Short mmCIF file of C-alpha atoms and ligand atoms in Angstrom, two decimals:
data_model
loop_
_atom_site.label_atom_id
_atom_site.label_comp_id
_atom_site.label_asym_id
_atom_site.label_seq_id
_atom_site.Cartn_x
_atom_site.Cartn_y
_atom_site.Cartn_z
CA UNK A 1 130.80 23.62 -20.65
CA UNK A 2 127.99 23.84 -18.03
CA UNK A 3 124.75 21.97 -18.65
CA UNK A 4 122.27 23.84 -20.86
CA UNK A 5 119.07 21.76 -20.95
CA UNK A 6 117.01 21.32 -17.98
CA UNK A 7 113.65 20.00 -17.15
CA UNK A 8 111.88 22.43 -15.54
CA UNK A 9 108.44 22.09 -13.87
CA UNK A 10 106.76 25.29 -13.60
CA UNK A 11 103.57 26.29 -11.68
CA UNK A 12 101.33 29.38 -12.15
CA UNK A 13 98.84 30.13 -9.67
CA UNK A 14 98.55 34.17 -9.70
CA UNK A 15 94.87 34.49 -10.26
CA UNK A 16 92.32 32.22 -11.32
CA UNK A 17 93.78 29.37 -13.49
CA UNK A 18 95.77 26.59 -11.85
CA UNK A 19 98.49 25.72 -14.18
CA UNK A 20 101.42 23.47 -14.47
CA UNK A 21 103.78 22.77 -17.33
CA UNK A 22 107.12 20.57 -18.30
CA UNK A 23 109.78 22.54 -20.35
CA UNK A 24 112.91 21.23 -21.44
CA UNK A 25 114.87 23.70 -23.69
CA UNK A 26 112.41 25.99 -25.07
CA UNK A 27 110.17 23.02 -25.66
CA UNK A 28 106.84 22.43 -24.10
CA UNK A 29 106.54 18.78 -22.96
CA UNK A 30 103.07 19.64 -21.41
CA UNK A 31 100.93 22.43 -20.23
CA UNK A 32 97.77 22.01 -18.48
CA UNK A 33 95.54 24.28 -16.71
CA UNK A 34 92.14 24.28 -14.64
CA UNK A 35 90.11 27.61 -15.12
CA UNK A 36 88.01 28.29 -12.13
CA UNK A 37 84.61 28.85 -13.36
CA UNK A 38 83.21 29.07 -10.02
CA UNK A 39 83.54 32.82 -10.07
CA UNK A 40 81.27 33.66 -13.00
CA UNK A 41 78.16 33.82 -10.79
CA UNK A 42 79.94 36.43 -8.74
CA UNK A 43 80.77 38.62 -11.71
CA UNK A 44 84.61 38.59 -10.96
CA UNK A 45 87.20 36.63 -9.32
CA UNK A 46 86.62 35.90 -5.60
CA UNK A 47 90.17 35.96 -3.79
CA UNK A 48 89.39 33.41 -0.93
CA UNK A 49 87.54 31.12 -3.44
CA UNK A 50 90.29 31.34 -5.79
CA UNK A 51 92.98 30.35 -3.31
CA UNK A 52 90.96 27.41 -2.33
CA UNK A 53 90.48 26.24 -5.54
CA UNK A 54 94.15 26.34 -6.18
CA UNK A 55 94.80 24.15 -3.19
CA UNK A 56 92.11 21.42 -4.25
CA UNK A 57 93.68 21.48 -7.96
CA UNK A 58 97.03 22.06 -7.62
CA UNK A 59 98.03 18.23 -6.96
CA UNK A 60 95.90 16.69 -9.71
CA UNK A 61 97.30 19.10 -12.42
CA UNK A 62 100.87 18.71 -11.46
CA UNK A 63 100.12 14.96 -11.80
CA UNK A 64 98.61 15.64 -15.09
CA UNK A 65 101.44 17.60 -16.43
CA UNK A 66 103.98 15.07 -15.48
CA UNK A 67 102.00 12.37 -16.89
CA UNK A 68 101.40 14.05 -20.24
CA UNK A 69 105.03 15.01 -20.68
CA UNK A 70 105.80 11.22 -19.76
CA UNK A 71 108.16 12.77 -17.03
CA UNK A 72 109.12 11.32 -13.45
CA UNK A 73 109.09 13.54 -10.62
CA UNK A 74 112.54 12.70 -9.82
CA UNK A 75 113.86 13.72 -13.52
CA UNK A 76 112.78 17.42 -12.70
CA UNK A 77 116.15 19.36 -12.46
CA UNK A 78 114.15 22.64 -11.09
CA UNK A 79 111.06 23.90 -10.03
CA UNK A 80 109.65 27.35 -11.30
CA UNK A 81 106.88 29.31 -9.76
CA UNK A 82 104.95 32.86 -10.33
CA UNK A 83 105.64 34.98 -7.37
CA UNK A 84 104.15 38.17 -8.33
CA UNK A 85 102.18 40.07 -9.23
CA UNK A 86 98.63 38.63 -8.53
CA UNK A 87 96.30 37.40 -5.76
CA UNK A 88 98.22 37.22 -2.57
CA UNK A 89 96.27 33.89 -1.55
CA UNK A 90 96.41 32.38 -4.89
CA UNK A 91 100.29 32.97 -5.18
CA UNK A 92 100.92 31.71 -1.78
CA UNK A 93 99.26 28.23 -2.82
CA UNK A 94 101.74 27.89 -5.86
CA UNK A 95 104.76 29.24 -3.99
CA UNK A 96 104.38 27.18 -1.08
CA UNK A 97 103.59 23.98 -3.20
CA UNK A 98 106.80 24.75 -5.23
CA UNK A 99 108.85 25.24 -2.24
CA UNK A 100 107.54 22.02 -0.63
CA UNK A 101 108.68 20.09 -3.87
CA UNK A 102 112.03 21.85 -4.01
CA UNK A 103 112.95 21.12 -0.58
CA UNK A 104 111.88 17.32 -1.00
CA UNK A 105 113.62 16.91 -4.34
CA UNK A 106 116.68 19.19 -3.24
CA UNK A 107 116.34 21.10 -6.60
CA UNK A 108 116.65 24.68 -7.35
CA UNK A 109 113.43 26.95 -7.08
CA UNK A 110 113.08 29.78 -9.55
CA UNK A 111 110.96 32.80 -9.09
CA UNK A 112 109.32 34.16 -11.84
CA UNK A 113 107.19 37.48 -12.57
CA UNK A 114 104.13 36.77 -14.32
CA UNK A 115 104.55 39.72 -16.49
CA UNK A 116 107.84 38.32 -17.56
CA UNK A 117 105.83 35.27 -18.45
CA UNK A 118 103.33 36.83 -20.78
CA UNK A 119 106.23 38.72 -22.51
CA UNK A 120 108.29 35.84 -23.27
CA UNK A 121 105.28 33.82 -24.34
CA UNK A 122 106.18 35.15 -27.64
CA UNK A 123 109.02 32.39 -27.70
CA UNK A 124 106.34 29.82 -27.40
CA UNK A 125 104.92 30.87 -30.67
CA UNK A 126 108.01 31.86 -32.50
CA UNK A 127 111.25 30.01 -31.03
CA UNK A 128 113.25 32.38 -33.44
CA UNK A 129 112.06 35.54 -31.91
CA UNK A 130 115.00 37.62 -31.31
CA UNK A 131 115.86 40.50 -29.03
CA UNK A 132 115.07 43.43 -29.34
CA UNK A 133 111.39 43.48 -29.57
CA UNK A 134 108.14 45.38 -28.19
CA UNK A 135 105.68 43.78 -26.16
CA UNK A 136 102.06 44.74 -25.18
CA UNK A 137 100.77 42.69 -22.14
CA UNK A 138 97.13 42.81 -21.88
CA UNK A 139 94.98 41.02 -19.58
CA UNK A 140 92.53 41.28 -16.73
CA UNK A 141 94.82 42.81 -14.36
CA UNK A 142 97.46 44.61 -16.56
CA UNK A 143 97.80 46.53 -19.71
CA UNK A 144 101.58 47.67 -20.34
CA UNK A 145 104.15 48.31 -23.05
CA UNK A 146 107.51 46.85 -22.86
CA UNK A 147 110.62 47.38 -24.86
CA UNK A 148 112.48 44.21 -24.27
CA UNK A 149 116.20 44.29 -24.97
CA UNK A 150 117.15 41.05 -23.29
CA UNK A 151 115.71 38.64 -20.37
CA UNK A 152 117.13 41.08 -17.73
CA UNK A 153 116.81 44.35 -19.96
CA UNK A 154 113.05 45.15 -19.74
CA UNK A 155 112.07 48.74 -19.92
CA UNK A 156 108.30 49.66 -18.96
CA UNK A 157 107.21 52.43 -21.41
CA UNK A 158 103.83 52.89 -20.52
CA UNK A 159 100.80 51.08 -18.30
CA UNK A 160 97.29 51.71 -17.69
CA UNK A 161 96.61 54.47 -14.94
CA UNK A 162 93.33 52.91 -13.70
CA UNK A 163 91.35 49.91 -15.24
CA UNK A 164 93.13 47.14 -17.43
CA UNK A 165 91.73 46.46 -20.80
CA UNK A 166 90.46 43.32 -20.00
CA UNK A 167 88.67 44.91 -17.00
CA UNK A 168 87.28 47.37 -19.53
CA UNK A 169 86.02 44.43 -21.36
CA UNK A 170 84.51 42.72 -18.25
CA UNK A 171 82.96 45.99 -16.70
CA UNK A 172 81.36 46.85 -20.01
CA UNK A 173 80.12 43.28 -20.50
CA UNK A 174 78.65 43.61 -17.19
CA UNK A 175 76.84 46.90 -17.75
CA UNK A 176 75.48 45.07 -20.46
CA UNK A 177 74.21 41.97 -18.86
CA UNK A 178 76.48 39.64 -20.43
CA UNK A 179 78.16 38.05 -17.37
CA UNK A 180 81.73 37.32 -16.70
CA UNK A 181 84.36 37.19 -18.20
CA UNK A 182 82.78 39.62 -20.62
CA UNK A 183 85.73 39.81 -23.12
CA UNK A 184 85.04 36.70 -25.06
CA UNK A 185 81.02 37.71 -24.99
CA UNK A 186 81.85 41.27 -26.44
CA UNK A 187 84.13 39.76 -29.06
CA UNK A 188 81.45 37.29 -30.16
CA UNK A 189 78.58 39.78 -30.40
CA UNK A 190 80.63 42.61 -31.89
CA UNK A 191 81.27 40.25 -34.94
CA UNK A 192 77.83 41.17 -36.12
CA UNK A 193 77.72 45.00 -34.84
CA UNK A 194 78.81 48.26 -36.17
CA UNK A 195 81.63 49.72 -34.14
CA UNK A 196 80.69 53.14 -35.20
CA UNK A 197 77.07 53.04 -33.98
CA UNK A 198 78.03 54.54 -30.57
CA UNK A 199 80.65 57.07 -29.80
CA UNK A 200 82.63 56.28 -26.86
CA UNK A 201 85.71 57.76 -25.36
CA UNK A 202 89.23 57.11 -26.36
CA UNK A 203 91.35 58.40 -23.57
CA UNK A 204 94.96 59.71 -23.91
CA UNK A 205 94.89 58.51 -27.60
CA UNK A 206 96.83 61.83 -28.84
CA UNK A 207 98.89 62.25 -25.34
CA UNK A 208 102.40 61.77 -25.79
CA UNK A 209 102.87 59.30 -23.25
CA UNK A 210 102.24 55.54 -23.68
CA UNK A 211 100.11 55.27 -20.88
CA UNK A 212 96.60 53.93 -21.04
CA UNK A 213 93.34 54.82 -19.10
CA UNK A 214 90.06 52.81 -19.66
CA UNK A 215 88.14 53.73 -16.48
CA UNK A 216 86.25 56.53 -18.34
CA UNK A 217 84.92 54.12 -20.94
CA UNK A 218 82.75 52.30 -18.50
CA UNK A 219 81.50 55.78 -17.11
CA UNK A 220 80.59 56.79 -20.26
CA UNK A 221 78.83 53.67 -21.20
CA UNK A 222 76.82 53.64 -18.00
CA UNK A 223 75.87 57.07 -18.97
CA UNK A 224 74.81 56.18 -22.43
CA UNK A 225 72.85 53.25 -21.12
CA UNK A 226 70.95 55.26 -18.39
CA UNK A 227 70.08 57.97 -20.97
CA UNK A 228 69.20 56.16 -23.97
CA UNK A 229 68.00 52.86 -22.72
CA UNK A 230 66.66 53.66 -19.11
CA UNK A 231 64.26 50.24 -19.46
CA UNK A 232 67.11 48.09 -20.61
CA UNK A 233 69.19 47.73 -23.92
CA UNK A 234 67.09 46.20 -26.74
CA UNK A 235 68.49 42.60 -27.89
CA UNK A 236 68.94 43.84 -31.33
CA UNK A 237 71.13 46.67 -30.27
CA UNK A 238 73.58 44.61 -28.21
CA UNK A 239 75.79 43.87 -31.24
CA UNK A 240 76.46 47.56 -32.02
CA UNK A 241 77.01 48.35 -28.37
CA UNK A 242 79.45 45.51 -28.28
CA UNK A 243 81.03 46.56 -31.36
CA UNK A 244 81.44 50.18 -30.44
CA UNK A 245 83.05 49.26 -26.81
CA UNK A 246 85.39 46.84 -28.76
CA UNK A 247 86.39 49.35 -31.12
CA UNK A 248 87.10 52.16 -28.24
CA UNK A 249 89.36 49.68 -26.52
CA UNK A 250 91.07 48.27 -29.55
CA UNK A 251 91.87 51.62 -31.38
CA UNK A 252 93.76 53.03 -28.18
CA UNK A 253 95.70 49.80 -27.97
CA UNK A 254 96.85 49.64 -31.64
CA UNK A 255 97.44 53.34 -31.91
CA UNK A 256 99.73 53.42 -28.98
CA UNK A 257 101.39 50.37 -29.72
CA UNK A 258 102.12 51.29 -33.24
CA UNK A 259 103.53 54.81 -32.27
CA UNK A 260 105.71 53.14 -29.66
CA UNK A 261 107.06 50.70 -32.62
CA UNK A 262 107.86 53.77 -34.68
CA UNK A 263 109.61 55.48 -31.78
CA UNK A 264 111.70 52.46 -30.96
CA UNK A 265 112.18 51.17 -34.78
CA UNK A 266 110.99 48.00 -33.47
CA UNK A 267 111.08 44.98 -36.00
CA UNK A 268 109.13 42.58 -33.88
CA UNK A 269 105.96 42.95 -31.97
CA UNK A 270 104.63 40.39 -29.06
CA UNK A 271 101.17 40.90 -28.20
CA UNK A 272 100.21 38.94 -25.34
CA UNK A 273 97.83 38.20 -22.37
CA UNK A 274 94.10 37.33 -22.15
CA UNK A 275 92.97 40.27 -24.14
CA UNK A 276 95.26 39.17 -26.95
CA UNK A 277 92.64 36.64 -28.05
CA UNK A 278 90.38 39.32 -28.98
CA UNK A 279 89.45 38.88 -32.99
CA UNK A 280 89.55 42.77 -33.74
CA UNK A 281 92.55 43.27 -31.72
CA UNK A 282 94.50 40.72 -33.50
CA UNK A 283 93.15 41.80 -37.02
CA UNK A 284 93.52 45.38 -36.46
CA UNK A 285 97.17 45.06 -34.91
CA UNK A 286 98.16 42.50 -37.90
CA UNK A 287 96.92 45.28 -40.57
CA UNK A 288 98.85 47.93 -38.64
CA UNK A 289 102.06 45.90 -38.35
CA UNK A 290 101.82 44.69 -41.79
CA UNK A 291 101.76 48.46 -43.05
CA UNK A 292 104.70 49.38 -41.09
CA UNK A 293 106.50 46.10 -41.99
CA UNK A 294 107.14 44.74 -38.64
CA UNK A 295 106.71 41.05 -37.36
CA UNK A 296 103.91 40.47 -35.12
CA UNK A 297 103.87 37.59 -32.89
CA UNK A 298 100.62 36.55 -31.75
CA UNK A 299 100.67 33.62 -29.18
CA UNK A 300 98.00 31.04 -29.57
CA UNK A 301 94.81 31.18 -27.27
CA UNK A 302 96.33 28.74 -24.66
CA UNK A 303 99.56 30.78 -24.32
CA UNK A 304 97.66 34.17 -24.37
CA UNK A 305 95.71 32.99 -21.25
CA UNK A 306 97.39 32.53 -18.02
CA UNK A 307 99.67 29.29 -18.17
CA UNK A 308 102.59 27.68 -16.73
CA UNK A 309 104.47 27.15 -20.04
CA UNK A 310 105.37 30.73 -20.16
CA UNK A 311 106.71 30.74 -16.75
CA UNK A 312 108.68 27.70 -17.41
CA UNK A 313 110.30 29.20 -20.14
CA UNK A 314 111.70 32.31 -18.56
CA UNK A 315 112.75 30.05 -15.69
CA UNK A 316 114.67 27.39 -18.23
CA UNK A 317 116.45 30.71 -19.54
CA UNK A 318 117.63 32.05 -16.21
CA UNK A 319 118.62 28.61 -15.32
CA UNK A 320 120.75 28.17 -18.36
CA UNK A 321 122.21 31.56 -18.06
CA UNK A 322 123.08 31.58 -14.27
CA UNK A 323 123.16 27.98 -13.38
CA UNK A 324 121.48 26.00 -10.50
CA UNK A 325 123.60 27.37 -7.69
CA UNK A 326 122.04 30.72 -8.32
CA UNK A 327 118.71 29.15 -7.08
CA UNK A 328 119.48 27.27 -3.98
CA UNK A 329 117.63 29.69 -1.81
CA UNK A 330 114.16 28.69 -0.52
CA UNK A 331 113.34 32.05 1.11
CA UNK A 332 111.29 33.38 -2.00
CA UNK A 333 108.03 34.95 -0.95
CA UNK A 334 105.17 36.00 -2.96
CA UNK A 335 103.82 39.69 -3.74
CA UNK A 336 100.64 40.82 -4.98
CA UNK A 337 102.30 44.45 -5.98
CA UNK A 338 101.35 45.34 -9.50
CA UNK A 339 103.93 47.32 -11.97
CA UNK A 340 103.57 50.94 -12.17
CA UNK A 341 104.86 53.02 -14.92
CA UNK A 342 108.16 54.94 -14.09
CA UNK A 343 108.08 58.83 -14.01
CA UNK A 344 108.80 60.09 -17.27
CA UNK A 345 112.50 60.93 -16.32
CA UNK A 346 113.19 57.58 -15.07
CA UNK A 347 111.86 55.88 -18.14
CA UNK A 348 115.36 56.12 -20.10
CA UNK A 349 116.90 53.38 -17.66
CA UNK A 350 116.47 49.78 -18.53
CA UNK A 351 114.18 48.62 -15.90
CA UNK A 352 114.43 44.77 -14.78
CA UNK A 353 111.12 43.29 -13.74
CA UNK A 354 112.56 40.11 -11.73
CA UNK A 355 113.37 40.78 -8.15
CA UNK A 356 116.41 38.94 -6.81
CA UNK A 357 115.39 35.44 -6.26
CA UNK A 358 116.65 35.85 -2.60
CA UNK A 359 114.91 38.95 -2.10
CA UNK A 360 112.48 39.50 1.10
O1 LIG B 1 95.65 36.95 -19.23
P1 LIG B 1 94.19 36.59 -18.48
O2 LIG B 1 93.71 34.96 -18.75
O3 LIG B 1 94.30 36.52 -17.06
C1 LIG B 1 94.70 37.91 -16.36
O4 LIG B 1 96.01 37.73 -16.08
O5 LIG B 1 94.00 38.81 -16.22
O6 LIG B 1 93.10 37.57 -19.16
C2 LIG B 1 91.80 37.51 -18.80
C3 LIG B 1 90.92 38.61 -19.32
C4 LIG B 1 89.74 38.65 -18.91
O7 LIG B 1 89.45 40.18 -18.65
C5 LIG B 1 89.00 38.58 -20.27
O8 LIG B 1 87.55 39.13 -20.36
C6 LIG B 1 89.89 38.87 -21.16
O9 LIG B 1 91.16 38.56 -20.61
N1 LIG B 1 89.72 38.21 -22.57
C7 LIG B 1 89.22 38.87 -23.58
C8 LIG B 1 89.14 37.93 -24.50
N2 LIG B 1 89.22 36.65 -24.18
C9 LIG B 1 89.62 36.83 -22.96
N3 LIG B 1 88.80 40.17 -23.95
C10 LIG B 1 88.47 40.62 -25.29
N4 LIG B 1 88.17 39.63 -26.33
C11 LIG B 1 88.33 38.13 -26.02
N5 LIG B 1 88.18 37.28 -26.91
ZN1 LIG B 2 98.03 37.03 -16.79
#
C-alpha cells in the first residue's frame, strides 16, 4: 500500500491575506496568517500594495507556521499553493515562493483552486463530513453555489452575475461612511436595527436559476440616501439602514441555497468564505436548514476567512489519492480568472474546478 499520511506545507496569497499552514492527514498542525490592514484607508484592496506586502510577510509567516507546528522544513513532504483565482500579482508571490521551495527541497508541488479550498473548509470544521453536499461560497470576490459529489466532481450550479455578496456589504458600508471592510461594521450595527425599516431590492429572488445579482442593491441604497438624506445619514438611523442592507443580502442567499438544497435533496450544507462570518446569515441559515432537516456546517471564523489550512487540506487529499509522482512538474502558473456559471444547458455535467497541475 502507498503512503497515506503526508506533511503538507500550504501557502495562500490570492488576495490580502498572507497565509501558511502545516497539515498532516486532516489535522491542522498550524495555520497562521497576516491580514493586510494597509488597504483600509483606500476603501478596498490595492493590488500592487498587496503583492508587495506578501513579499514582505511570506518568509516570517512560513517560519511561524513551521515553528508552531514543531516541524522542520526538511520534514515537509509536499508544498501546496493557491494558483487561482485571485489578484495576479498576489498569486505570483505565493506560487513563485512555493516553486522555489519545491525545487530546493525536491518535493512535489500541488496547485490548488482557492474556491476548492473554501468548499472543503467544511472538513476542517467537521472531519466526519461526507459527500455529496451543497456548498455556498460567499466572500468579497465570490458568490457561488456548488453541488459537491467528490473532490474532482464539483458542479457549479449558480454564481453572481455582478457583485459578490461581500462586495455588496463593502460597497453599502462605503456609501454609509463605515469604512473598509464593511461587512463586519454592518453586522455590528445591524444588531441594533430594524431589518424592515427600509425596503431594498432582492434581485433574482424568484427566478428559477441559482444565480445571484447584488449590484442593484448599492444603486438602490445610493438613490435612497440621496433622496431621503441629502445632507448625510443621521447617526441614529445607521442601525436600521445596516439591518435593512444585511436583510436584503441574507434573504437572497438563504432563499436560493435552501431551494437548491431541496432540488438536490441535500443532506449536508457547507457555508464558507468571509461573509459566512455574518451573524444574521449564520442564524437564518441555521433556522432554514433545521426546518429542512439538513446538517449545516459553518466553519469557525478563522477557516471562513482566507487561510492556508483549507488549501493544505485539499492538497493532502489530492496527494493521498494520486501519489507524489503526479505532482513533480514545476511549471504550474497563476491565473486571475474567476469562475463563471456555465450556461443552463451545460450545468447537468459535472464540472471540475481544478485545472491540470501541468497545465499552461
Ligand atoms: O473570504 P474573504 O476573507 O476574502 C475574499 O476572498 O474575499 O472575505 C472577505 C469579505 C469582505 O467583503 C468582508 O466585508 C466580508 O467578507 N465579511 C463579512 C463579515 N466578515 C467579513 N460580511 C458580512 N458580515 C461579516 N461579519
Ligand atoms: Zn476567499
